[in-house]
Tab-separated table of C-alpha atoms and ligand atoms in Angstrom:
chain	number	residue	atom	x	y	z
A	102	MET	CA	-1.838	16.487	19.366
A	103	THR	CA	-2.705	18.983	21.887
A	104	ALA	CA	-5.910	21.270	21.582
A	105	ALA	CA	-3.674	25.193	21.329
A	106	SER	CA	-4.369	27.081	24.094
A	107	LEU	CA	-6.440	30.699	23.393
A	108	ALA	CA	-6.062	32.559	26.952
A	109	GLY	CA	-5.325	35.698	26.444
A	110	LEU	CA	-7.632	36.172	23.515
A	111	ARG	CA	-10.463	38.305	22.608
A	112	ILE	CA	-12.559	36.456	20.244
A	113	LEU	CA	-15.608	37.571	19.070
A	114	VAL	CA	-18.455	35.457	17.446
A	115	SER	CA	-21.703	36.306	15.622
A	116	ALA	CA	-24.049	33.605	14.982
A	117	GLY	CA	-27.529	32.442	14.440
A	118	PRO	CA	-30.645	34.017	11.355
A	119	THR	CA	-31.619	37.409	11.692
A	120	TYR	CA	-35.381	37.819	11.225
A	121	GLU	CA	-36.499	40.982	9.244
A	122	ASP	CA	-39.416	42.695	9.963
A	123	ILE	CA	-42.019	43.186	7.486
A	124	ASP	CA	-45.217	43.299	9.727
A	125	PRO	CA	-46.030	43.267	13.526
A	126	ALA	CA	-46.960	39.023	12.905
A	127	ARG	CA	-44.072	38.588	9.503
A	128	PHE	CA	-40.345	38.415	9.132
A	129	LEU	CA	-38.507	37.549	6.977
A	130	GLY	CA	-35.627	34.441	8.126
A	131	ASN	CA	-33.736	31.948	7.013
A	132	ARG	CA	-32.978	28.268	7.919
A	133	SER	CA	-29.624	29.505	10.488
A	134	SER	CA	-29.764	27.525	13.728
A	135	GLY	CA	-27.012	29.334	15.392
A	136	LYS	CA	-25.280	25.832	15.771
A	137	MET	CA	-22.060	26.232	13.982
A	138	GLY	CA	-21.579	29.350	15.752
A	139	PHE	CA	-22.238	28.386	18.844
A	140	ALA	CA	-19.885	25.700	18.878
A	141	ILE	CA	-16.895	27.963	17.926
A	142	ALA	CA	-17.773	30.027	20.543
A	143	ALA	CA	-18.371	27.231	23.120
A	144	GLU	CA	-14.830	25.815	22.783
A	145	ALA	CA	-12.757	28.978	21.833
A	146	ALA	CA	-13.902	29.611	25.873
A	147	GLN	CA	-13.150	26.202	26.598
A	148	ARG	CA	-9.699	27.553	25.774
A	149	GLY	CA	-9.061	29.689	27.923
A	150	ALA	CA	-10.069	32.882	25.109
A	151	ASP	CA	-12.616	35.595	26.664
A	152	VAL	CA	-15.600	35.356	23.960
A	153	VAL	CA	-18.252	37.527	23.170
A	154	LEU	CA	-20.973	35.737	21.129
A	155	VAL	CA	-23.750	37.803	19.050
A	156	ALA	CA	-26.744	35.533	18.349
A	157	GLY	CA	-29.446	36.218	16.024
A	158	PRO	CA	-32.690	34.451	17.742
A	159	VAL	CA	-32.216	30.945	18.382
A	160	HIS	CA	-33.106	28.396	21.028
A	161	LEU	CA	-29.620	27.272	22.206
A	162	PRO	CA	-28.453	27.502	26.520
A	163	SER	CA	-25.092	30.144	26.591
A	164	PRO	CA	-22.136	28.004	26.570
A	165	ALA	CA	-20.085	28.640	29.423
A	166	GLN	CA	-17.699	31.640	29.588
A	167	VAL	CA	-19.099	33.284	26.971
A	168	ARG	CA	-20.646	36.872	26.857
A	169	ARG	CA	-23.745	36.644	25.220
A	170	VAL	CA	-25.322	39.391	23.145
A	171	ASN	CA	-28.920	38.875	21.727
A	172	VAL	CA	-30.317	40.692	18.368
A	173	ARG	CA	-32.450	39.606	16.147
A	174	SER	CA	-31.897	42.160	12.854
A	175	ALA	CA	-29.253	42.251	10.606
A	176	ALA	CA	-28.754	46.033	11.518
A	177	GLN	CA	-28.634	45.050	15.156
A	178	MET	CA	-26.476	42.863	14.624
A	179	LEU	CA	-24.486	45.209	12.881
A	180	VAL	CA	-24.265	47.185	16.723
A	181	ALA	CA	-23.757	44.834	18.138
A	182	VAL	CA	-20.871	43.478	16.470
A	183	MET	CA	-19.289	46.928	16.510
A	184	LYS	CA	-19.581	47.395	20.381
A	185	GLY	CA	-17.232	44.391	19.684
A	186	LEU	CA	-14.339	45.654	19.045
A	187	PRO	CA	-11.817	45.278	19.565
A	188	CYS	CA	-10.812	42.021	19.156
A	189	ASP	CA	-7.949	39.717	17.808
A	190	VAL	CA	-10.099	37.608	16.606
A	191	TYR	CA	-14.041	38.192	14.482
A	192	ILE	CA	-15.731	35.370	12.950
A	193	GLY	CA	-19.030	35.409	11.365
A	194	ALA	CA	-20.653	32.609	11.339
A	195	ALA	CA	-24.064	33.619	11.442
A	196	ALA	CA	-26.120	34.207	8.654
A	197	VAL	CA	-26.644	37.513	8.323
A	198	ALA	CA	-30.112	38.855	5.722
A	199	ASP	CA	-28.383	40.274	2.582
A	200	PHE	CA	-31.774	42.258	2.626
A	201	THR	CA	-34.513	44.063	4.386
A	202	PRO	CA	-37.530	45.231	3.955
A	203	ARG	CA	-37.853	49.122	3.509
A	204	SER	CA	-39.770	49.833	6.287
A	205	CYS	CA	-41.927	47.416	8.783
A	206	SER	CA	-45.677	47.921	8.338
A	207	PRO	CA	-46.664	49.408	11.517
A	208	GLY	CA	-49.890	47.344	11.559
A	209	LYS	CA	-50.948	43.706	10.293
A	210	ILE	CA	-50.645	43.587	6.282
A	211	LYS	CA	-54.063	42.746	4.729
A	212	LYS	CA	-54.525	41.296	1.912
A	213	GLN	CA	-57.615	42.993	-0.156
A	214	PRO	CA	-60.499	41.384	-1.718
A	215	GLY	CA	-59.056	40.066	-4.857
A	216	GLN	CA	-55.675	40.743	-4.897
A	217	ASP	CA	-53.568	37.948	-6.630
A	218	THR	CA	-49.756	38.920	-5.249
A	219	LEU	CA	-48.207	41.662	-2.651
A	220	VAL	CA	-44.760	43.114	-3.942
A	221	LEU	CA	-42.422	43.690	-0.792
A	222	GLU	CA	-39.709	46.377	-1.830
A	223	LEU	CA	-36.057	44.675	-0.023
A	224	VAL	CA	-33.085	47.406	0.080
A	225	GLN	CA	-29.921	45.754	1.261
A	226	THR	CA	-28.546	45.651	4.481
A	227	ARG	CA	-24.668	46.207	5.613
A	228	ASP	CA	-21.827	44.227	4.884
A	229	ILE	CA	-20.633	43.661	8.862
A	230	LEU	CA	-18.128	41.467	7.928
A	231	ALA	CA	-16.835	43.646	4.657
A	232	GLU	CA	-17.233	46.644	7.497
A	233	VAL	CA	-15.439	44.770	9.990
A	234	ALA	CA	-12.457	44.222	8.060
A	235	ALA	CA	-12.258	47.626	7.060
A	236	HIS	CA	-12.614	48.972	10.180
A	237	ALA	CA	-9.999	51.088	11.837
A	238	GLN	CA	-9.691	48.600	14.643
A	239	ARG	CA	-9.705	45.844	12.419
A	240	PRO	CA	-9.276	42.328	14.135
A	241	ARG	CA	-5.643	40.655	13.956
A	242	LEU	CA	-7.191	37.700	12.221
A	243	VAL	CA	-10.879	38.302	10.384
A	244	VAL	CA	-12.668	34.627	9.650
A	245	GLY	CA	-15.721	34.371	7.380
A	246	PHE	CA	-17.775	32.107	6.435
A	247	ALA	CA	-19.753	31.010	2.865
A	248	ALA	CA	-22.630	28.391	2.773
A	249	GLU	CA	-23.714	28.002	-0.582
A	250	THR	CA	-25.295	25.079	-2.724
A	251	ASP	CA	-22.933	25.517	-5.824
A	252	ASN	CA	-19.645	25.945	-7.296
A	253	VAL	CA	-18.891	26.509	-2.826
A	254	ALA	CA	-15.254	27.185	-3.421
A	255	GLY	CA	-15.264	29.974	-5.981
A	256	TYR	CA	-18.156	31.811	-4.783
A	257	ALA	CA	-16.450	31.223	-1.334
A	258	ARG	CA	-13.137	32.238	-2.343
A	259	GLY	CA	-14.604	35.379	-4.252
A	260	LYS	CA	-16.262	36.501	-0.821
A	261	LEU	CA	-12.571	36.079	0.616
A	262	GLN	CA	-11.360	39.017	-1.651
A	263	ARG	CA	-14.267	40.558	-2.116
A	264	LYS	CA	-14.918	41.876	1.802
A	265	ARG	CA	-10.166	41.641	2.300
A	266	LEU	CA	-10.927	38.651	4.388
A	267	ASP	CA	-7.976	36.189	5.808
A	268	LEU	CA	-10.000	33.063	5.887
A	269	ILE	CA	-13.118	32.035	4.534
A	270	CYS	CA	-14.951	28.371	5.843
A	271	ALA	CA	-16.918	27.853	2.607
A	272	ASN	CA	-20.014	25.101	3.656
A	273	GLN	CA	-21.871	23.578	1.600
A	274	VAL	CA	-25.749	24.041	1.865
A	275	GLY	CA	-29.182	22.525	1.164
A	276	VAL	CA	-28.479	18.568	1.146
A	277	ALA	CA	-29.454	16.607	3.940
A	278	GLY	CA	-26.721	16.209	7.512
A	279	THR	CA	-24.719	19.582	6.343
A	280	GLY	CA	-24.511	22.824	6.518
A	281	PHE	CA	-27.975	24.596	7.991
A	282	GLU	CA	-29.210	22.849	10.915
A	283	SER	CA	-27.624	19.406	11.297
A	284	ASP	CA	-25.342	18.525	13.792
A	285	ASP	CA	-22.604	17.874	11.922
A	286	ASN	CA	-21.002	19.919	9.111
A	287	ALA	CA	-17.750	20.232	6.462
A	288	LEU	CA	-15.927	22.937	6.078
A	289	LEU	CA	-13.519	23.919	3.244
A	290	VAL	CA	-11.348	26.827	4.971
A	291	ILE	CA	-9.744	28.841	2.681
A	292	ASP	CA	-6.889	31.814	2.541
A	293	ALA	CA	-4.665	33.779	-0.585
A	294	ASP	CA	-3.226	30.649	-1.259
A	295	ASP	CA	-4.032	27.987	0.431
A	296	GLU	CA	-7.623	25.638	1.186
A	297	ARG	CA	-8.201	22.857	3.320
A	298	ALA	CA	-10.768	20.206	4.359
A	299	LEU	CA	-11.978	19.931	7.744
A	300	GLY	CA	-14.797	17.242	8.674
A	301	PRO	CA	-17.491	15.665	7.755
A	302	ALA	CA	-17.401	15.885	11.406
A	303	PRO	CA	-19.328	16.970	14.286
A	304	LYS	CA	-20.081	20.946	15.134
A	305	ARG	CA	-18.315	21.096	17.969
A	306	ALA	CA	-14.902	19.672	16.497
A	307	LEU	CA	-15.126	21.330	13.392
A	308	ALA	CA	-14.746	24.293	16.174
A	309	GLY	CA	-11.658	22.788	17.909
A	310	GLN	CA	-9.858	22.462	14.503
A	311	LEU	CA	-10.985	25.646	12.909
A	312	LEU	CA	-9.651	27.142	15.734
A	313	ASP	CA	-6.355	25.041	16.186
A	314	LEU	CA	-5.619	27.234	12.614
A	315	ILE	CA	-6.056	30.078	13.827
A	316	ALA	CA	-3.793	29.588	16.608
A	317	GLU	CA	-1.367	28.978	14.189
A	318	ARG	CA	-1.849	32.098	12.258
A	319	LEU	CA	-1.581	33.699	15.024
A	320	ALA	CA	1.870	32.488	16.633
B	489	PMT	O1	-26.550	27.990	12.307
B	489	PMT	P1	-26.364	26.823	11.438
B	489	PMT	O2	-28.115	26.087	11.468
B	489	PMT	O3	-25.191	26.305	12.821
B	489	PMT	O4	-26.267	26.623	10.114
B	489	PMT	C1	-24.254	26.830	9.918
B	489	PMT	C2	-24.252	27.984	9.130
B	489	PMT	C3	-24.586	27.595	8.052
B	489	PMT	C4	-25.025	29.289	8.585
B	489	PMT	C5	-23.202	28.793	8.477
B	489	PMT	O5	-22.621	27.886	8.630
B	489	PMT	C6	-23.035	29.808	7.723
B	489	PMT	O6	-22.234	28.907	6.970
B	489	PMT	N1	-22.827	30.747	7.928
B	489	PMT	C7	-22.729	31.895	7.400
B	489	PMT	C8	-24.491	32.068	6.669
B	489	PMT	C9	-23.852	33.288	5.287
B	489	PMT	O7	-25.181	33.951	5.721
B	489	PMT	O8	-23.513	33.413	4.384
B	489	PMT	P2	-23.838	34.366	3.021
B	489	PMT	O9	-22.374	33.512	1.575
B	489	PMT	O10	-24.179	34.953	3.177
B	489	PMT	O11	-22.150	35.545	4.188
B	489	PMT	C10	-20.986	35.524	3.475
B	489	PMT	C11	-20.469	35.945	4.996
B	489	PMT	O12	-20.887	37.080	5.373
B	489	PMT	C12	-20.309	35.475	6.246
B	489	PMT	O13	-19.403	35.380	7.252
B	489	PMT	C13	-21.850	36.698	6.861
B	489	PMT	O14	-22.086	36.398	8.392
B	489	PMT	C14	-21.122	37.632	6.424
B	489	PMT	N2	-22.545	38.891	6.298
B	489	PMT	C15	-23.395	38.605	5.426
B	489	PMT	C16	-23.860	39.386	4.763
B	489	PMT	C17	-23.775	40.398	5.824
B	489	PMT	N3	-24.883	41.756	5.855
B	489	PMT	N4	-23.371	40.481	6.664
B	489	PMT	C18	-22.724	39.713	7.043
B	489	PMT	O15	-21.495	40.113	8.106
């Protein structure tokens, strides 16, 4: 099968982790390397799409022919993604923090003599994916990811419905060789009526298979 062309489509991809600052020295982050989202952006650009990649803090080179916007926090990612609208397809592969410190201390937090614990107050971040799906300029396709340690398909299906997505790509995290950081992954791509297993395969190959499904849906 020849790879579906994506010429003429504008595709917005988010990738990588977000870092939520606690003080000038410390932050809350996660294990996302950005590899999955960067593979999708690279493959989409190679197939002729006009690609904007909103990237959290990662150590990856920019894919060819991709416009990259670097961000650090979930709040910054929200702004950058909203600036990327309108687009034909939004693919949220980033691991966005669900919670962020209520405030960032201006000075480094010091431990006090005799102090055993430190309580950090966290507040919920805004859900970028759900806001894109509810936006007046909603893309033709809104594709989410779900990183789960258990009940992978069940939790992913819940996110598909709650966030009003067209597709969700569920992947297992917390095991070696798949999900976070690894070069390979396996996806269960779920929509309202169906589900399709992709991989295990290198992330770039999976990106191609996912983009074939997306092109099929747009045709
Ligand atoms: O970056 P790698 O090391 O290659 O790893 C790839 C990956 C495991 C990070 C990727 O395949 C993946 O699963 N990305 C989504 C991770 C995640 O945050 O999943 P979630 O189930 O917590 O979030 C569900 C969806 O909502 C995601 O599309 C996420 O981008 C989005 N979200 C979540 C919270 C929030 N505040 N805003 C969001 O947009």
